[in-house]
Every structure is written in structure tokens, then in C-alpha cells.
Coordinates of C-alpha atoms in Angstrom, one line a residue:
X1 CA 37.9 -46.9 -30.1
X2 CA 36.7 -50.7 -30.3
X3 CA 33.1 -51.7 -29.2
X4 CA 34.7 -53.5 -26.0
X5 CA 36.6 -50.2 -25.1
X6 CA 33.2 -48.5 -25.4
X7 CA 31.3 -51.0 -23.3
X8 CA 34.3 -50.9 -20.8
X9 CA 34.1 -47.0 -20.5
X10 CA 30.4 -47.2 -19.8
X11 CA 30.6 -49.8 -17.2
X12 CA 33.8 -48.4 -15.6
X13 CA 32.6 -46.0 -13.0
X14 CA 35.7 -43.9 -13.1
X15 CA 35.4 -43.3 -17.0
X16 CA 34.5 -39.9 -18.2
X17 CA 31.5 -41.5 -20.5
X18 CA 30.2 -43.1 -17.6
X19 CA 30.1 -40.2 -15.2
X20 CA 28.6 -38.0 -17.9
X21 CA 25.7 -40.7 -18.7
X22 CA 25.2 -41.2 -15.0
X23 CA 25.0 -37.4 -14.2
X24 CA 22.6 -36.7 -17.2
X25 CA 20.5 -39.8 -15.9
X26 CA 20.3 -38.6 -12.7
X27 CA 19.4 -35.0 -13.6
X28 CA 16.7 -36.3 -15.7
X29 CA 15.2 -38.4 -13.0
X30 CA 15.4 -35.6 -10.5
X31 CA 13.7 -33.3 -12.9
X32 CA 11.1 -35.6 -13.9
X33 CA 10.4 -36.3 -9.8
X34 CA 10.1 -32.8 -9.2
X35 CA 7.5 -32.2 -12.3
X36 CA 5.5 -35.2 -11.1
X37 CA 5.4 -33.8 -7.8
X38 CA 4.4 -30.5 -8.7
X39 CA 1.7 -31.7 -11.2
X40 CA 0.2 -33.9 -8.3
X41 CA -0.1 -30.9 -6.1
X42 CA -1.5 -27.5 -7.2
X43 CA 2.0 -25.8 -6.6
X44 CA 2.6 -25.6 -10.3
X45 CA -0.4 -23.6 -11.3
X46 CA 0.0 -21.3 -8.1
X47 CA 3.8 -20.8 -9.0
X48 CA 3.3 -20.0 -12.5
X49 CA 0.6 -17.3 -11.6
X50 CA 2.8 -15.9 -9.0
X51 CA 5.8 -15.8 -11.4
X52 CA 4.0 -13.9 -14.0
X53 CA 2.2 -11.6 -11.5
X54 CA 5.7 -10.8 -9.9
X55 CA 7.0 -9.4 -13.2
X56 CA 5.0 -5.8 -13.7
X57 CA 3.5 -5.4 -16.9
X58 CA 2.1 -1.7 -17.8
X59 CA -1.1 -3.0 -19.1
X60 CA -1.8 -5.4 -16.3
X61 CA -1.0 -2.7 -13.7
X62 CA -3.4 -0.2 -15.4
X63 CA -6.2 -3.0 -15.3
X64 CA -5.4 -3.9 -11.8
X65 CA -5.2 -0.3 -10.3
X66 CA -8.5 0.8 -12.4
X67 CA -10.3 -2.3 -11.0
X68 CA -9.1 -1.9 -7.6
X69 CA -10.2 2.1 -7.8
X70 CA -13.4 1.4 -9.0
X71 CA -14.0 -1.1 -6.1
X72 CA -12.5 1.3 -3.8
X73 CA -14.8 4.1 -4.9
X74 CA -18.0 1.9 -4.9
X75 CA -17.4 0.7 -1.4
X76 CA -16.1 4.1 0.0
X77 CA -19.1 6.0 -1.6
X78 CA -21.9 3.5 -0.6
X79 CA -21.9 3.0 3.0
X80 CA -25.8 3.8 3.1
X81 CA -27.2 6.3 5.4
X82 CA -25.0 6.3 8.4
X83 CA -25.0 10.1 9.2
X84 CA -26.2 9.4 12.8
X85 CA -23.8 6.7 13.5
X86 CA -20.9 8.6 11.9
X87 CA -21.4 11.8 14.2
X88 CA -21.8 9.7 17.3
X89 CA -18.5 8.2 16.4
X90 CA -17.1 11.4 15.6
X91 CA -18.1 12.8 19.2
X92 CA -16.8 9.7 20.9
X93 CA -13.6 10.0 19.4
X94 CA -13.2 13.6 20.5
X95 CA -14.4 12.7 23.9
X96 CA -11.5 10.1 24.2
X97 CA -9.0 12.7 22.9
X98 CA -10.0 15.2 25.2
X99 CA -9.9 12.8 28.4
X100 CA -6.5 11.9 27.2
X101 CA -5.3 15.2 26.4
X102 CA -4.4 14.6 22.9
X103 CA -6.9 16.6 20.9
X104 CA -4.2 18.0 18.6
X105 CA -6.4 19.0 16.0
X106 CA -8.2 21.8 18.1
X107 CA -5.3 24.1 18.4
X108 CA -3.9 23.3 15.0
X109 CA -7.4 24.1 13.3
X110 CA -7.9 27.3 15.2
X111 CA -4.3 28.4 14.1
X112 CA -4.9 27.7 10.6
X113 CA -8.2 29.4 10.5
X114 CA -6.6 32.5 12.1
X115 CA -3.5 32.5 9.7
X116 CA -5.0 33.0 6.0
X117 CA -1.9 32.2 4.2
X118 CA -1.4 29.1 6.1
X119 CA -5.1 28.3 5.6
X120 CA -4.4 28.8 1.7
X121 CA -1.3 26.3 1.6
X122 CA -3.2 23.7 3.7
X123 CA -6.1 23.8 1.4
X124 CA -4.1 23.6 -1.7
X125 CA -2.1 20.4 -0.3
X126 CA -4.9 18.8 0.8
X127 CA -6.7 19.1 -2.6
X128 CA -3.9 18.1 -4.8
X129 CA -0.7 16.3 -3.1
X130 CA -2.9 13.2 -2.1
X131 CA -3.8 12.8 -5.7
X132 CA -0.5 13.5 -7.5
X133 CA 2.3 12.2 -5.1
X134 CA 0.9 8.6 -4.7
X135 CA 0.3 7.9 -8.5
X136 CA 3.7 9.5 -9.0
X137 CA 5.6 7.3 -6.6
X138 CA 3.7 4.2 -8.2
X139 CA 4.9 5.3 -11.5
X140 CA 8.5 6.0 -10.5
X141 CA 8.5 2.5 -8.8
X142 CA 7.4 0.9 -11.7
X143 CA 10.0 2.4 -14.3
X144 CA 13.0 3.0 -11.8
X145 CA 12.6 0.4 -9.2
X146 CA 10.8 -2.4 -10.9
X147 CA 12.3 -5.1 -8.8
X148 CA 10.7 -3.6 -5.9
X149 CA 7.5 -2.6 -7.6
X150 CA 5.3 -5.8 -6.8
X151 CA 6.1 -6.3 -3.0
X152 CA 5.8 -2.2 -2.4
X153 CA 2.6 -1.9 -4.2
X154 CA 1.1 -4.8 -2.5
X155 CA 1.4 -3.1 0.6
X156 CA -0.4 -0.1 -0.7
X157 CA -3.1 -2.4 -1.9
X158 CA -3.7 -4.3 1.2
X159 CA -3.8 -1.0 3.2
X160 CA -6.3 0.6 1.2
X161 CA -8.4 -2.7 1.5
X162 CA -8.0 -2.7 5.2
X163 CA -9.0 1.1 5.3
X164 CA -12.2 0.3 3.3
X165 CA -13.2 -2.2 6.0
X166 CA -12.8 0.7 8.6
X167 CA -14.9 3.1 6.5
X168 CA -17.6 0.4 6.3
X169 CA -17.7 -0.9 10.1
X170 CA -16.7 2.6 11.8
X171 CA -18.2 5.5 9.8
X172 CA -16.7 8.8 11.4
X173 CA -17.7 12.4 11.0
X174 CA -14.5 14.5 10.5
X175 CA -13.8 17.5 13.1
X176 CA -15.2 20.1 10.3
X177 CA -18.5 18.8 10.7
X178 CA -18.7 19.1 14.5
X179 CA -19.4 22.6 14.3
X180 CA -20.6 22.7 18.0
X181 CA -17.0 21.9 19.1
X182 CA -15.7 25.0 17.5
X183 CA -13.9 23.6 14.5
X184 CA -13.8 25.4 11.3
X185 CA -13.8 24.0 7.7
X186 CA -10.7 25.4 6.1
X187 CA -11.6 23.9 2.9
X188 CA -14.9 25.6 2.7
X189 CA -13.1 28.8 4.0
X190 CA -10.7 28.8 1.0
X191 CA -13.2 27.3 -1.4
X192 CA -13.9 30.9 -3.0
X193 CA -10.7 31.0 -4.9
X194 CA -9.9 27.2 -4.8
X195 CA -11.6 24.6 -7.4
X196 CA -12.5 22.1 -4.6
X197 CA -15.9 21.4 -2.8
X198 CA -16.1 21.8 1.0
X199 CA -14.8 18.1 1.3
X200 CA -11.5 18.8 -0.4
X201 CA -12.0 15.8 -2.8
X202 CA -11.3 16.2 -6.6
X203 CA -15.0 15.3 -7.2
X204 CA -18.4 16.5 -6.2
X205 CA -19.5 16.2 -2.7
X206 CA -22.6 14.2 -3.8
X207 CA -20.4 11.4 -4.9
X208 CA -17.8 11.9 -1.9
X209 CA -18.3 9.8 1.4
X210 CA -18.0 12.5 4.0
X211 CA -17.8 9.9 6.8
X212 CA -14.9 8.0 5.3
X213 CA -12.5 9.6 8.0
X214 CA -11.3 6.3 10.2
X215 CA -8.7 5.4 9.5
X216 CA -7.1 8.0 7.7
X217 CA -6.1 7.0 4.1
X218 CA -4.5 10.4 3.5
X219 CA -2.0 9.5 6.1
X220 CA -1.5 6.1 5.6
X221 CA -0.7 6.7 1.6
X222 CA 1.4 9.8 2.5
X223 CA 3.6 7.7 4.8
X224 CA 3.7 4.8 2.3
X225 CA 5.1 7.2 -0.3
X226 CA 7.6 8.7 2.3
X227 CA 8.9 5.5 3.4
X228 CA 9.2 4.3 -0.1
X229 CA 11.3 7.1 -1.1
X230 CA 13.3 7.3 1.9
X231 CA 14.4 3.3 1.4
X232 CA 14.5 3.3 -2.2
X233 CA 15.5 6.7 -3.7
X234 CA 19.3 7.2 -4.3
X235 CA 19.3 11.1 -3.9
X236 CA 19.6 12.2 -0.4
X237 CA 17.5 15.2 -1.1
X238 CA 14.5 13.1 -2.6
X239 CA 15.0 10.8 0.6
X240 CA 14.8 13.7 2.7
X241 CA 11.4 15.1 1.0
X242 CA 10.2 11.6 1.5
X243 CA 10.6 11.8 5.2
X244 CA 9.3 15.3 5.3
X245 CA 6.0 14.6 3.1
X246 CA 4.1 12.4 5.7
X247 CA 4.5 14.9 8.4
X248 CA 3.3 17.8 6.3
X249 CA 0.2 15.7 5.5
X250 CA -0.5 14.7 9.2
X251 CA -0.6 18.5 9.7
X252 CA -2.7 19.4 7.0
X253 CA -5.3 16.8 7.5
X254 CA -5.6 17.9 11.3
X255 CA -5.2 21.6 10.5
X256 CA -8.0 21.5 7.9
X257 CA -10.4 19.8 10.3
X258 CA -10.6 16.5 8.1
X259 CA -9.2 14.3 10.7
X260 CA -8.7 13.6 14.4
X261 CA -5.4 12.6 15.6
X262 CA -6.7 9.2 16.3
X263 CA -7.7 9.0 12.6
X264 CA -4.1 9.7 11.9
X265 CA -2.5 7.1 14.3
X266 CA -5.2 4.5 13.1
X267 CA -4.1 5.2 9.4
X268 CA -0.5 4.6 10.3
X269 CA -1.6 1.4 12.0
X270 CA -3.3 0.3 9.0
X271 CA -0.2 0.9 6.9
X272 CA 1.7 -1.4 9.4
X273 CA -0.9 -4.2 9.1
X274 CA -0.9 -3.9 5.3
X275 CA 3.0 -4.4 5.4
X276 CA 3.1 -7.3 7.9
X277 CA 0.4 -9.1 5.6
X278 CA 2.2 -8.3 2.5
X279 CA 5.8 -9.2 3.6
X280 CA 4.4 -12.0 5.7
X281 CA 2.7 -13.8 3.0
X282 CA 5.8 -13.1 0.9
X283 CA 8.0 -14.8 3.3
X284 CA 5.7 -17.8 3.9
X285 CA 5.8 -18.3 0.0
X286 CA 9.6 -18.1 0.0
X287 CA 9.6 -20.8 3.0
X288 CA 7.4 -22.9 1.0
X289 CA 9.4 -22.9 -2.1
X290 CA 12.5 -23.6 -0.2
X291 CA 10.8 -26.6 1.7
X292 CA 9.8 -28.1 -1.6
X293 CA 13.4 -27.4 -3.2
X294 CA 15.0 -29.2 -0.1
X295 CA 12.4 -32.2 -0.6
X296 CA 13.5 -32.4 -4.3
X297 CA 17.0 -32.2 -3.1
X298 CA 16.5 -35.4 -1.1
X299 CA 15.7 -37.3 -4.0
X300 CA 19.3 -37.1 -5.4

């Protein structure tokens, strides 16, 4: 092909060479414009961090969960001398429930106390499953449903953070400590054969906050596990167990005298709030990315 032919191809809008050159030049220009816009803003840094964190890495997760648990334990167990306030709040909650005729923990605790085999099962579940099922579901999510791990685990983290605020601002004595109201401490009743202290925690009572009852993190975590399994598991029997597990937890925490029904409801409300924040922030982020992409498209 002659030089004249080449020049004619480049200047002729209908020629393939001209189209390819124009397309390449246009793409490069749009890419440079978009990169320039991102550099001028802080969007590039934030997007890089979000993109990196959206891909779960086992060592990052261990560090994140370990750090969050350390903060959780420090706040949960270091609220200061709040016994008087906690008992006042506990009696106030019970007064409200009695006035509304919803104090379901009263008959449940009495029945569990007078049914030894049920008391044993209740104590065993309270002392174990809370600390096994939740980590188990997190591990299952990480390895089997990794595409959902980040957004679903964010709900659990935010729920826990919100619960910590509740523990700090509204310390509450559980029913089992309100001995004048006829409640029985099932964990203490079964401690002769169990390995747990009276509080049912895996550690000593000396390092556990007895007044971290409102909201019930036991119930919030159980509901998170149940919903996660129900929506993401494939086997029907696993999904059914996922639905059953939270309700058994609700029964156990009230039957053992560790929570009021208002604690349970507050725990579910806390989970709903955590989910709303997690998915709301995700929706806002996606909307922001789409707006920026739409803005970049107008440069064409």
C-alpha cells in the first residue's frame, strides 16, 4: 500500500484504520479523564481499600476478629461499678413486662427449674452452642460462601458494636439475680456436674460482666446464624436447623433466667439495625460508584 493510500485511510472516516485509531484514542482519553477525576478526589484510595477488603483473606480475618473480640471483651467487662443501676434497670424491665403481661421468662424459668432433665439440656446449650455455632457459621461462610462473607459478617460485627453501646448505657441485672422475684439460677443449679460458672460464660465470673444483658447478644447472634444458614445453605435439613436454632436459644436464655423477653426483642432489633446499616452503606457505595461511572460515560 502506498503512502498516499495510507494517508487516505487515516483521513477517510469510513476506513477501518481510521475507525481503529479513533476508537483507541477515544478509549485512552476517557480512561485518562476517569483516572484524573479519581486522583483529584479521594475515591481512588477508598475504592482500593474497599476492593481489597471485599476479598476475604484468612490472615486479615483472624486479625480483624481477634482485634474486635479484644475490644468487645474490654468494653463489655469494664463498665465500672454499675450494680445499683443494673438492678434498678432489671426491676424496671420486669415491672414493665408484668404490666404488659409479657413476662414469659417467669413460667419458663419455673418449669425448667422443676424439670431436671430440661434444666440440664438448657444449661448445656447455654454454655456451649453460643461459642461454637457462631464461629462455625463464620468459618463455613469463609470457605463455602466466600462471595457473601464480607457483607454478611459485617452485619454480625455491626450488631456486636451496637450491643456494646447497649451494655455500656443500659447495664441490666438478669432475672436470675433478682432472687426476690422467685427466679432460679439454672446455671448454678446444674454447676455441680457442669464445667461452667454461675454466669454460664466460658471464663470466670470474675472477668465476666454479669450485667451485659440488654440487648441479648446471645439471641442476636443466634438469629444471625439462623438467617444466614436459611438463606445461604443449599441442603434443606441445614436450612431447617438454621430456623430452629434461634428459637431454641430464645427458650434457653429465658428458661435459664439469663434474659428478659425484652432483652430478646432488643437483641433482634439490634440485629435488624446492624443489617440495615451494613446493607444501607453497601447500597450507598454501589450508588456512588454507578454515579461516577455514569459521569465518566458522559465524557464519551
